[in-house]
XYZ file of C-alpha atoms in Angstrom:
601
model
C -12.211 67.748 96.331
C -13.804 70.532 98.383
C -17.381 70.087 99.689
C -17.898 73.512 97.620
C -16.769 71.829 94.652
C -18.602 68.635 95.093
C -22.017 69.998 95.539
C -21.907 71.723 92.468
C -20.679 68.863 91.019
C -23.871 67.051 92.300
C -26.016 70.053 91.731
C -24.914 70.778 87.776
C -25.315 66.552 87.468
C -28.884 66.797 89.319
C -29.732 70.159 87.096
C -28.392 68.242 84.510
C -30.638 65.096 84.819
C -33.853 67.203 85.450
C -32.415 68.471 81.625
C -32.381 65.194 80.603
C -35.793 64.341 81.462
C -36.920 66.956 80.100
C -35.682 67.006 77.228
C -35.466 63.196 76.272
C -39.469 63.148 78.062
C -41.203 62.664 74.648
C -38.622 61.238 72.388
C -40.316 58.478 70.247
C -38.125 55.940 68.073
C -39.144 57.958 64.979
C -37.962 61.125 66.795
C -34.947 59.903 67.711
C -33.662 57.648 65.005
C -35.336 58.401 61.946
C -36.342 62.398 61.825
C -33.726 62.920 64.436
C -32.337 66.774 65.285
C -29.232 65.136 66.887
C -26.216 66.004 65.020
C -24.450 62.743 65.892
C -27.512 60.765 64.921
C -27.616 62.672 61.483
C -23.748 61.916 60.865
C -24.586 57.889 61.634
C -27.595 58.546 59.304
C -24.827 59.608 56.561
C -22.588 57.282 57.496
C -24.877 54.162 56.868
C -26.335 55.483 53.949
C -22.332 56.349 52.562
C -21.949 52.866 53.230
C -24.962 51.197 51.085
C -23.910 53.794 48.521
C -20.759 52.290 48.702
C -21.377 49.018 48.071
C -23.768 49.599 45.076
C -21.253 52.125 43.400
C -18.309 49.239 43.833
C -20.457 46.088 43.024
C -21.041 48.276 38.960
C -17.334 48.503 38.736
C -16.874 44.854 39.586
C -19.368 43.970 36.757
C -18.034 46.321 34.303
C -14.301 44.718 35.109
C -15.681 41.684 34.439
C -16.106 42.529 30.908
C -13.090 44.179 30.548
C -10.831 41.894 31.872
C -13.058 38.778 30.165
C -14.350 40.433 26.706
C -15.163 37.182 25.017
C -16.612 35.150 27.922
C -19.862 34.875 29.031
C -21.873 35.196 32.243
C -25.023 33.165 33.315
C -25.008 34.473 36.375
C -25.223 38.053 35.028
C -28.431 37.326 33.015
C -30.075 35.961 35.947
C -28.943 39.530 37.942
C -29.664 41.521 35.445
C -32.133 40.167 32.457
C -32.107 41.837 29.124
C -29.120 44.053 30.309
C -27.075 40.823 30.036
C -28.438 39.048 26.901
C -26.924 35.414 26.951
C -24.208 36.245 30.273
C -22.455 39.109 28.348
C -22.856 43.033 29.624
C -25.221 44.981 26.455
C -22.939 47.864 25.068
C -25.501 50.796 26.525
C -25.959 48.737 29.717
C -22.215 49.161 30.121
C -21.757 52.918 30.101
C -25.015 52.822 32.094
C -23.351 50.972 35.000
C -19.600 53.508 34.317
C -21.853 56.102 34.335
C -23.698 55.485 38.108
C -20.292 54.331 39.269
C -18.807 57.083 38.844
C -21.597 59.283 39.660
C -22.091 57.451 43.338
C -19.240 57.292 44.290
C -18.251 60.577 43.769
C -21.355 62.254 44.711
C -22.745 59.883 47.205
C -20.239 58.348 48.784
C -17.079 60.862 48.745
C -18.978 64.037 48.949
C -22.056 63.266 51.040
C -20.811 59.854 52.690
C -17.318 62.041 54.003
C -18.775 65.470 54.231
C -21.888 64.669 56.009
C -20.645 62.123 58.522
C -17.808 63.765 59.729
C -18.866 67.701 59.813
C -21.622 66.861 61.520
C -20.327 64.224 64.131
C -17.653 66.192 64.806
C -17.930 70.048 64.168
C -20.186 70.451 67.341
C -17.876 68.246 69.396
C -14.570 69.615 68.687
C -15.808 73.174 68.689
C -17.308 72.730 72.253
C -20.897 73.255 70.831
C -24.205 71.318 72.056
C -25.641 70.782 68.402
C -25.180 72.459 65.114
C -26.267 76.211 64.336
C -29.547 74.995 63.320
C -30.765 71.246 63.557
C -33.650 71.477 61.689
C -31.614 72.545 58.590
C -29.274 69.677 59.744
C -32.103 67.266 59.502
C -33.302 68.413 56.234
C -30.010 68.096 54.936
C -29.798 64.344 55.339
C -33.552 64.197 53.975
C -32.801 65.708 50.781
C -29.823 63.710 50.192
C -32.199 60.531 51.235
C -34.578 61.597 48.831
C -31.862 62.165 46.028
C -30.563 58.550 47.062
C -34.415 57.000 46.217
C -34.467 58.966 42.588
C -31.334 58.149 41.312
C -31.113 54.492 42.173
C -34.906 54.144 41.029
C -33.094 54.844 37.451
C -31.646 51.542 37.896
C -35.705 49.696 37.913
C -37.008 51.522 34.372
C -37.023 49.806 31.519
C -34.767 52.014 29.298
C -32.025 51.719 32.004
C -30.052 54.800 34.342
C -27.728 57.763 32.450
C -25.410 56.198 30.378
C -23.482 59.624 29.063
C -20.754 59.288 31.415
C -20.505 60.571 35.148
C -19.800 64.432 33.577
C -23.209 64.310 31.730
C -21.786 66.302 28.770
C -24.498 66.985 26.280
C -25.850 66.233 23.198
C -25.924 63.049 24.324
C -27.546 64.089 27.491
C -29.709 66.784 26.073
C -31.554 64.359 23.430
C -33.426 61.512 24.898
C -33.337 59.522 21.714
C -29.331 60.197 21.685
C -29.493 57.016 23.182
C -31.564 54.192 25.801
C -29.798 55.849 28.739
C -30.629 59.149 27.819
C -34.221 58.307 27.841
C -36.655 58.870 31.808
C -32.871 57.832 33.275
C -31.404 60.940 32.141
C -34.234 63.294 33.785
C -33.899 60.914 36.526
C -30.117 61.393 37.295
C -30.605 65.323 37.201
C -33.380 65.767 39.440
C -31.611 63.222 41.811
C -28.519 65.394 41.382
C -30.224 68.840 41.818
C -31.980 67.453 44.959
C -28.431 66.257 46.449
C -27.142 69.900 45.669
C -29.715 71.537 47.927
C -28.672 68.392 50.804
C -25.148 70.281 49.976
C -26.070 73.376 50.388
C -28.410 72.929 53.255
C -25.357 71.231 55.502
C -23.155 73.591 54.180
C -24.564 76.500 55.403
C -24.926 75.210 58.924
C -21.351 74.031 59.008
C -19.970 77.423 58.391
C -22.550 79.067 60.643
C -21.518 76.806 63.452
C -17.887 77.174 63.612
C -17.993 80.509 63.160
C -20.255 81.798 65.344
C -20.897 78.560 67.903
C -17.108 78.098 69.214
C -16.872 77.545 73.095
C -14.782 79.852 74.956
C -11.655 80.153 74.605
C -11.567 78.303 71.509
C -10.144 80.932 69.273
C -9.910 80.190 65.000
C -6.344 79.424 65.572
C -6.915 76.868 68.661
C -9.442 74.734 66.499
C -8.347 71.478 65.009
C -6.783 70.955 61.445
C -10.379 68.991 60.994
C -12.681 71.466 62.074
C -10.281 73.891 59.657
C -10.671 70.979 56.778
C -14.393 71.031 57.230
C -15.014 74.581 56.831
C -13.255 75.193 54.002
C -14.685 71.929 52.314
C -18.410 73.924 53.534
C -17.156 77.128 52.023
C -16.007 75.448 48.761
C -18.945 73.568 48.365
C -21.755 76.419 48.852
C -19.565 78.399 46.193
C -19.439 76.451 43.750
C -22.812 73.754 43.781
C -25.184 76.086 42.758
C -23.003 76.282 39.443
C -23.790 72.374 38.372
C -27.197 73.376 40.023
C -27.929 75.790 37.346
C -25.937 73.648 34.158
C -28.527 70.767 35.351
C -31.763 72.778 35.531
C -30.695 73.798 31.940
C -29.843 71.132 30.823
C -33.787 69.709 31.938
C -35.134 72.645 30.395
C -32.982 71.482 26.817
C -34.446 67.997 27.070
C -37.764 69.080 28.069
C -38.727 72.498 27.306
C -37.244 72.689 23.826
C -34.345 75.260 24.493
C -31.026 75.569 23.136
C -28.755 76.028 25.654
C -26.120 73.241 24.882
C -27.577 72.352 20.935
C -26.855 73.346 17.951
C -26.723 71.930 14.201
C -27.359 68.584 15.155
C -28.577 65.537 12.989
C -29.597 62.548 14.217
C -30.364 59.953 11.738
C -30.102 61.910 9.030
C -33.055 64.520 10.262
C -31.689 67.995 11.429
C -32.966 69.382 15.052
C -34.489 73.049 14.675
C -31.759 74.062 17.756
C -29.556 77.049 17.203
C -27.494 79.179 18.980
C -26.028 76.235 22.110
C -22.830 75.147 22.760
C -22.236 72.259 24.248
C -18.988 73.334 25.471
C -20.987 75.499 28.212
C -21.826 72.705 29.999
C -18.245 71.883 30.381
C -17.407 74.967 31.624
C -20.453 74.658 34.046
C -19.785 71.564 35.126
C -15.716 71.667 36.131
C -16.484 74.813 37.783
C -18.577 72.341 40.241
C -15.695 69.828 39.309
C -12.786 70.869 40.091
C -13.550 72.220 43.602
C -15.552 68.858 44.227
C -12.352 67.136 43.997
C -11.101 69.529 47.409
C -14.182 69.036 48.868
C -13.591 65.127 48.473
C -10.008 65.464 49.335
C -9.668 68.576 52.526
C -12.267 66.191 55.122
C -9.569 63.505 54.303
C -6.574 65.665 54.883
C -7.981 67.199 58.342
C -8.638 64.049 59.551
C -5.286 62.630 58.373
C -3.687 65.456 60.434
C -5.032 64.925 63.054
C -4.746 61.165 63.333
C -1.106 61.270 62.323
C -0.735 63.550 65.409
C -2.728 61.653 68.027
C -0.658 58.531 66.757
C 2.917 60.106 66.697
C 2.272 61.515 69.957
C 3.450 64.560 68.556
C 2.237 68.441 67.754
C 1.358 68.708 64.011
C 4.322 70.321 62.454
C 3.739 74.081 61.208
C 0.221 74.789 62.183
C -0.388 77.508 60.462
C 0.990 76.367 57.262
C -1.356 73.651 57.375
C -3.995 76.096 56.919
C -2.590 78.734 54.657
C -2.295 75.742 52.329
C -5.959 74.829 52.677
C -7.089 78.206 52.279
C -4.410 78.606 49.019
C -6.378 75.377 47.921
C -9.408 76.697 48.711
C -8.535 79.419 46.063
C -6.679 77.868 43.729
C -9.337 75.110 43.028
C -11.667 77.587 41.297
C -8.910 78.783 39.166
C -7.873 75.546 37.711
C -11.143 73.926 35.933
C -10.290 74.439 32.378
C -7.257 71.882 32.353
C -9.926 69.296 31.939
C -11.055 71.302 28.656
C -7.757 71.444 27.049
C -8.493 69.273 23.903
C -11.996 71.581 23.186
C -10.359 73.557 21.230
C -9.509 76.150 24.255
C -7.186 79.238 23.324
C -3.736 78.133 23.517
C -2.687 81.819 25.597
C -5.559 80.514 27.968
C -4.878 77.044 28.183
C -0.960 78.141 28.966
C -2.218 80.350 31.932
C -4.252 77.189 32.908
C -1.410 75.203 33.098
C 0.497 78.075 35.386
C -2.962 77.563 37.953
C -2.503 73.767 37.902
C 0.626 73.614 38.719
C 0.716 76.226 41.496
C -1.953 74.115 43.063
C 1.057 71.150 43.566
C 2.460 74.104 46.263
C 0.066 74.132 48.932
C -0.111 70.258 48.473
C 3.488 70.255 48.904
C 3.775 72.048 51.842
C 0.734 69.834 53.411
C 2.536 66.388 52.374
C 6.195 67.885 54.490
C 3.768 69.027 57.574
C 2.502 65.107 57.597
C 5.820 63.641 57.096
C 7.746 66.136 59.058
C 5.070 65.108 62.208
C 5.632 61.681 61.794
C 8.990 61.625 61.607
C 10.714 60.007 65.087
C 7.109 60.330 66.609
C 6.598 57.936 69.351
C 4.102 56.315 66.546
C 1.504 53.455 67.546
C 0.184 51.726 64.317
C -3.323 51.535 65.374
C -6.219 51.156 61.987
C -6.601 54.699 61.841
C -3.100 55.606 62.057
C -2.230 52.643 59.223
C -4.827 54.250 56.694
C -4.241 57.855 57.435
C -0.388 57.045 56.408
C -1.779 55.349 53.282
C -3.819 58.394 52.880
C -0.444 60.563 52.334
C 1.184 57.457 50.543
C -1.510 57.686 48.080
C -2.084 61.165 48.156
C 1.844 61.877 46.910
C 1.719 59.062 44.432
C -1.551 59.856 42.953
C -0.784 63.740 42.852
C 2.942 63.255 41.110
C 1.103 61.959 37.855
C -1.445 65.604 37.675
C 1.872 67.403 36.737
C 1.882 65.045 33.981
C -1.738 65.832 33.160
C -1.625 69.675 33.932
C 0.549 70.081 30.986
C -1.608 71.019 27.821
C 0.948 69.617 25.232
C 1.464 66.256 27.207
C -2.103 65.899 28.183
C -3.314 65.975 24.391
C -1.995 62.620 24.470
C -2.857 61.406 27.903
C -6.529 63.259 27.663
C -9.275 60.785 28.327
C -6.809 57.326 28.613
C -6.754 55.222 30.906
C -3.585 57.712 32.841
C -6.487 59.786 33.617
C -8.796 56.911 35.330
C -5.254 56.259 37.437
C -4.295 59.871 38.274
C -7.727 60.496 39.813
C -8.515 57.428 40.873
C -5.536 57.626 42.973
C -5.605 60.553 44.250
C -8.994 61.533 44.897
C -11.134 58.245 44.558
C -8.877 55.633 46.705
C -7.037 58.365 48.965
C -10.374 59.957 50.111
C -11.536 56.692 51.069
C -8.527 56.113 53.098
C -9.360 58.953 54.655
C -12.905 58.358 55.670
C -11.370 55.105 56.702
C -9.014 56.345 58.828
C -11.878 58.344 60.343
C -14.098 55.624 61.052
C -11.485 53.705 62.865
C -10.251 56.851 64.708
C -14.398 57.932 65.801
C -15.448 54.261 65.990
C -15.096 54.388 69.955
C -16.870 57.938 70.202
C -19.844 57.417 68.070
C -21.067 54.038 69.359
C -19.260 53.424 72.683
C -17.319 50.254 71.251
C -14.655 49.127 68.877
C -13.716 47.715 65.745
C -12.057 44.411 64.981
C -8.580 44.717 65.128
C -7.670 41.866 63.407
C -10.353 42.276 60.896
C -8.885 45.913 60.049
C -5.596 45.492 59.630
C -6.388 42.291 56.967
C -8.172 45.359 55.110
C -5.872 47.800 55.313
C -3.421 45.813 53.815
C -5.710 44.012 50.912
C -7.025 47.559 50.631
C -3.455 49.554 49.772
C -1.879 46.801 47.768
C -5.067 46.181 45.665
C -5.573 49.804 44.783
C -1.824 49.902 43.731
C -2.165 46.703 41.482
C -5.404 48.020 39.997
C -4.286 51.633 39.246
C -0.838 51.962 39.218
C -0.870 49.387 35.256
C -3.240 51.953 34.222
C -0.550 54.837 33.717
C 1.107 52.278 31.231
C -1.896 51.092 29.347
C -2.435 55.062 29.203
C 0.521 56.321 27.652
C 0.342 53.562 25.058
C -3.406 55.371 24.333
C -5.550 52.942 25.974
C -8.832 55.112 25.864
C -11.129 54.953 28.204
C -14.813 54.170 28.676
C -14.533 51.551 25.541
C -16.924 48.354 26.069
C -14.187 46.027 24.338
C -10.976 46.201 23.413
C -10.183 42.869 21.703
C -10.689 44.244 18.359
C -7.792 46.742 18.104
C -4.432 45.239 17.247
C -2.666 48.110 19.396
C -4.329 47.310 22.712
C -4.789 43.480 22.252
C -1.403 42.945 24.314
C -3.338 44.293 27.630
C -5.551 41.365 27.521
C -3.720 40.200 30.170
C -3.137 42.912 32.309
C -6.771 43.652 32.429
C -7.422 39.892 33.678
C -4.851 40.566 36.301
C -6.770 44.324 37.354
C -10.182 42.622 36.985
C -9.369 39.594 39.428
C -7.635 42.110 41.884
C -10.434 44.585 41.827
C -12.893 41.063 42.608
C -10.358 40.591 45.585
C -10.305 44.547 47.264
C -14.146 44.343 46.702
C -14.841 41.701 48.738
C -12.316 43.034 51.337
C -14.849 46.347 52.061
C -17.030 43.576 52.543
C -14.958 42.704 55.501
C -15.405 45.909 56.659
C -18.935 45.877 56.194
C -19.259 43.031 58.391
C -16.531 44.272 61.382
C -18.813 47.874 61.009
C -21.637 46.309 62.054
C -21.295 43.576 63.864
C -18.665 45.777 66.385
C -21.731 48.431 66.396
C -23.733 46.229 68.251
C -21.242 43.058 69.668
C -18.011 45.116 69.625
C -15.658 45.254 72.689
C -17.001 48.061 75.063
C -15.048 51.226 75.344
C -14.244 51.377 79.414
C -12.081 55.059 79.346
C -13.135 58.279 78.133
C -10.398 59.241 76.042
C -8.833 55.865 74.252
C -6.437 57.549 71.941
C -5.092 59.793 74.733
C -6.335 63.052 72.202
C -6.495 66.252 73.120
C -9.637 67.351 71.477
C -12.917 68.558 72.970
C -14.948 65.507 71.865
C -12.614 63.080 74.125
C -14.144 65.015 77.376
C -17.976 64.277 76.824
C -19.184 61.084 78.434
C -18.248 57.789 76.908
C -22.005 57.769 75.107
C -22.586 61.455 74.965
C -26.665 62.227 74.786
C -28.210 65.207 73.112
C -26.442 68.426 73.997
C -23.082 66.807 74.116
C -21.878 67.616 77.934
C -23.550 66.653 81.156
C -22.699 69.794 82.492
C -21.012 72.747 81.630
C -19.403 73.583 78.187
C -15.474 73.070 78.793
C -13.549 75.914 78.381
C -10.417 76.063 76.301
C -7.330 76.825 77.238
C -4.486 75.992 74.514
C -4.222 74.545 70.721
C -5.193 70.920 70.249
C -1.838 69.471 69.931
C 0.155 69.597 72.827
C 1.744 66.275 72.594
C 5.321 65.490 74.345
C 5.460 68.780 76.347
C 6.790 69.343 79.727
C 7.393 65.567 80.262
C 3.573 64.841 79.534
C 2.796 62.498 76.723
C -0.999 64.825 76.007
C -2.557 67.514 77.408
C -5.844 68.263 76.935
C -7.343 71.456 75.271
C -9.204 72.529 78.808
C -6.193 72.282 80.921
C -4.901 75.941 81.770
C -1.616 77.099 80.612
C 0.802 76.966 83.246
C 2.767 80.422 84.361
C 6.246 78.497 82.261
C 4.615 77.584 79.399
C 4.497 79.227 76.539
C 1.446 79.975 74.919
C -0.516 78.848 71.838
């Protein structure tokens, strides 16, 4: 090194460190861990919370398998857990579709959406963009807030006495709109949709900055067509989800002002107990249409954080470039479009316009193109890759395992003739479960594993991973994949017991078997629980700066990066992120320069 080049090495390190002290001069615990403006702090913020979430939203699905897969036996345990919910050890009917109900709505919301979303945009949107923090960290900050605060309403449904929303995850009014409907449409109801409307503005809030940032906070050099596949995945998931939240935003602040305010927005001609309401003029079909506007993007913004990270990890790990680039995101962006054409296939049985409903089946299955093309670009990289099975690498292939399996049964359901029959069975709870519940997680998974090293300096178990990767993919195969059969028998779902109808009694067995299984993958996320963090604090120490041997931006901040990211300089870019297995090199970074023989990208 020249003495030129080494005192401005010392001099950008000592202008650096006067940087530091400035800036970290008055940082207080509160400042730095609780209200913190550090966009890697904010994602570990998200992350943890994701994970509580997590647990809560799988611990109601373990109690409401219980009941299904034991209908006539009772629980003493479950009275002691949950008193008058659990009369004698045995689940109460509206207690029941109270705990489907927040399942559904945590995990989907809480966990997939804001859990995904939140941790990985902003962990790593600023790092692999070459930015020191996102376009605004205030908004960043408030962003976690809101979703904090929407966290503290909705489970405080869970401690009043007439119980949390029991109309089902989608809400659909009357039952929703008329708090005598039912116990759970009671305080839980208004509950559930200020909790929801306050996690929409958390949404939009984070949004907002993670579009702002990529596009206008890129380091130089890094061109749109240089960036990863995740920083891709993220922005469309951002661009997805501030086009189409404020829809469910304004269905729910309706839907208050029917419960409330004595509107008619979703109610008409309806009796209860024999007394006739004085609303006119609703339709409760509007809500529908409201809410899979909101629905059937969410399931892209669930699914495109878990297919950027996928692609990249499948890279890294085959130690080769992603195959077809570009493809990858002209399908995201076809995605992007497609998923606000498609909502109506969940509406088929409403009595929707058969010319309609055909031209919604045309939408659906055009959607299985760009998912197509994605599911060749993974296999097509890993194919005679030089591939190291590492935790990440093991879930992101379970991701695409999953992903394909899952997806192959929506042709089934985006048919309007087939899915008359299949509408609201138990092939429905597999086909999304499948692909969007289970693969997502695989995803975030993979992502966690893959990140571990950069967000807290050490690593996980290995030993403790792999034992739940592979409880976690053959579990989620024995739980979901019966369902497709008890579904095309008619199996519906959501029913409390099914030991009184001749026609599903023979599945009394089968839904022992899911029941003891889903007991068995539950207390395998426990696992990970436990490696998270205990390796967050006791975890082998990361010695190198670059572990995976990745080309990405984040890999060249320090081993513990503080706040602003780089020591010194910003790094310049020089090439795409995947230039694996080139010129007898096995990586090469984004910042090294492009050599006068190599070709461009």
């Amino acid at each position: 090194m020249s003495t030129a080049a080494s005192l401005h090495d010392v001099h950008s390190h000592t202008g650096h460190d006067a940087h530091h002290e400035h800036h970290h001069h008055h940082e207080t615990f509160i400042s730095k861990y609780v209200f913190s403006q550090d966009h890697k702090m904010i994602a570990k913020q998200f992350l943890v919370t994701g994970i509580i979430w997590a647990i809560i939203g799988g611990l109601f699905s373990v109690i409401f398998r219980l009941q299904l897969g034991y209908p006539d036996q009772t629980f003493p345990f479950l009275e002691d857990f949950l008193g008058h919910w659990a009369k004698g050890g045995k689940l109460q009917p509206d207690f029941y579709y109270a705990l489907v109900t927040m399942h559904g709505t945590v995990l989907v919301f809480f966990v997939l959406t804001a859990g995904l979303s939140g941790t990985f945009a902003n962990f790593l949107i600023p790092l692999q963009v070459g930015a020191r923090d996102m376009a605004s960290p205030m908004l960043n900050m408030l962003s976690y807030w809101f979703f904090f605060l929407a966290s503290v309403i909705m489970i405080s449904s869970l401690f009043v006495q007439t119980g949390p929303a029991n109309g089902g995850w989608t809400i659909y009014p009357p039952l929703s709109a008329l708090g005598d409907a039912a116990e759970g449409s009671k305080i839980g109801m208004d509950l559930w949709l200020v909790g929801m409307a306050l996690f929409i503005v958390s949404s939009l809030l984070g949004g907002l900055n993670y579009i702002t940032t990529i596009l206008n906070m890129r380091t130089k050099g890094m061109s749109m067509t240089r960036m990863p596949l995740t920083i891709w995945a993220l922005f469309f998931t951002a661009v997805l989800g501030v086009l189409s939240f404020p829809v469910l935003l304004s269905g729910a602040i309706l839907l208050l002002f029917d419960r409330n305010l004595g509107t008619s927005f979703y109610l008409s001609d309806i009796y209860v107990a024999g007394k006739i309401l004085p609303n006119e003029g609703g339709s409760a079909i509007l809500f529908q249409h409201l809410f899979w506007f909101l629905g059937h993007p969410e399931v892209y913004i669930i699914l495109l954080p878990a297919m950027g990270m996928a692609s990249e990890i499948l890279s890294v790990n085959s130690r080769k470039p992603i195959f077809g680039y570009m493809a990858m995101v002209g399908s995201m962006f076809a995605i992007c479009i497609l998923a606000f054409l498609v909502w109506a296939h969940h509406m088929f049985v409403t009595g929707l316009n058969p010319f309609l409903g055909s031209v919604f089946v045309l939408l659906t299955l055009l959607i299985a193109v760009p998912s197509a093309i994605k599911v060749f670009n993974w296999l097509t990289t890993i194919w005679r890759g030089n591939i190291r099975f590492t935790p990440g690498m093991l879930f992101a292939i379970g991701f695409v395992s999953l992903f394909i399996s899952g997806g192959l049964t929506g042709i089934f359901l985006g048919n309007s003739s087939l899915d008359i029959h299949l509408h609201d069975t138990y092939f429905v709870i597999a086909h999304f479960h499948i692909v969007m519940g289970v693969a997502s997680f695989f995803g975030m998974f993979a992502g966690v594993y893959h990140w571990f090293p950069k967000m807290f300096g050490r690593y996980l178990n290995n030993t403790l991973a792999y034992i739940h990767f592979w409880i976690t993919i053959i579990g989620a195969y024995m739980i979901f994949w019966p369902m497709h059969y008890e579904g095309l028998a008619g199996m519906p779902r959501r029913y409390f017991d099914y030991s009184n109808w001749e026609s599903f009694k023979m599945f009394a067995g089968l839904n022992e078997f899911i029941s003891t299984v889903a007991m068995i993958v539950f207390a395998a996320q426990l696992l990970f629980v436990f490696n998270f963090f205990y390796s967050m604090w006791k975890g082998r120490k990361v010695r190198t700066q670059n572990p995976w041997g990745a080309n990405t931006l984040e890999w060249t901040t320090p081993i513990n990066p503080g706040h602003g990211n780089w020591p010194g300089e910003i790094p310049e870019v020089h090439r795409w992120a995947y230039d694996y297995g080139k010129d007898g090199k096995e990586f090469i970074p984004q910042t090294t320069p492009v050599g006068h023989d190599e070709s461009e990208h």
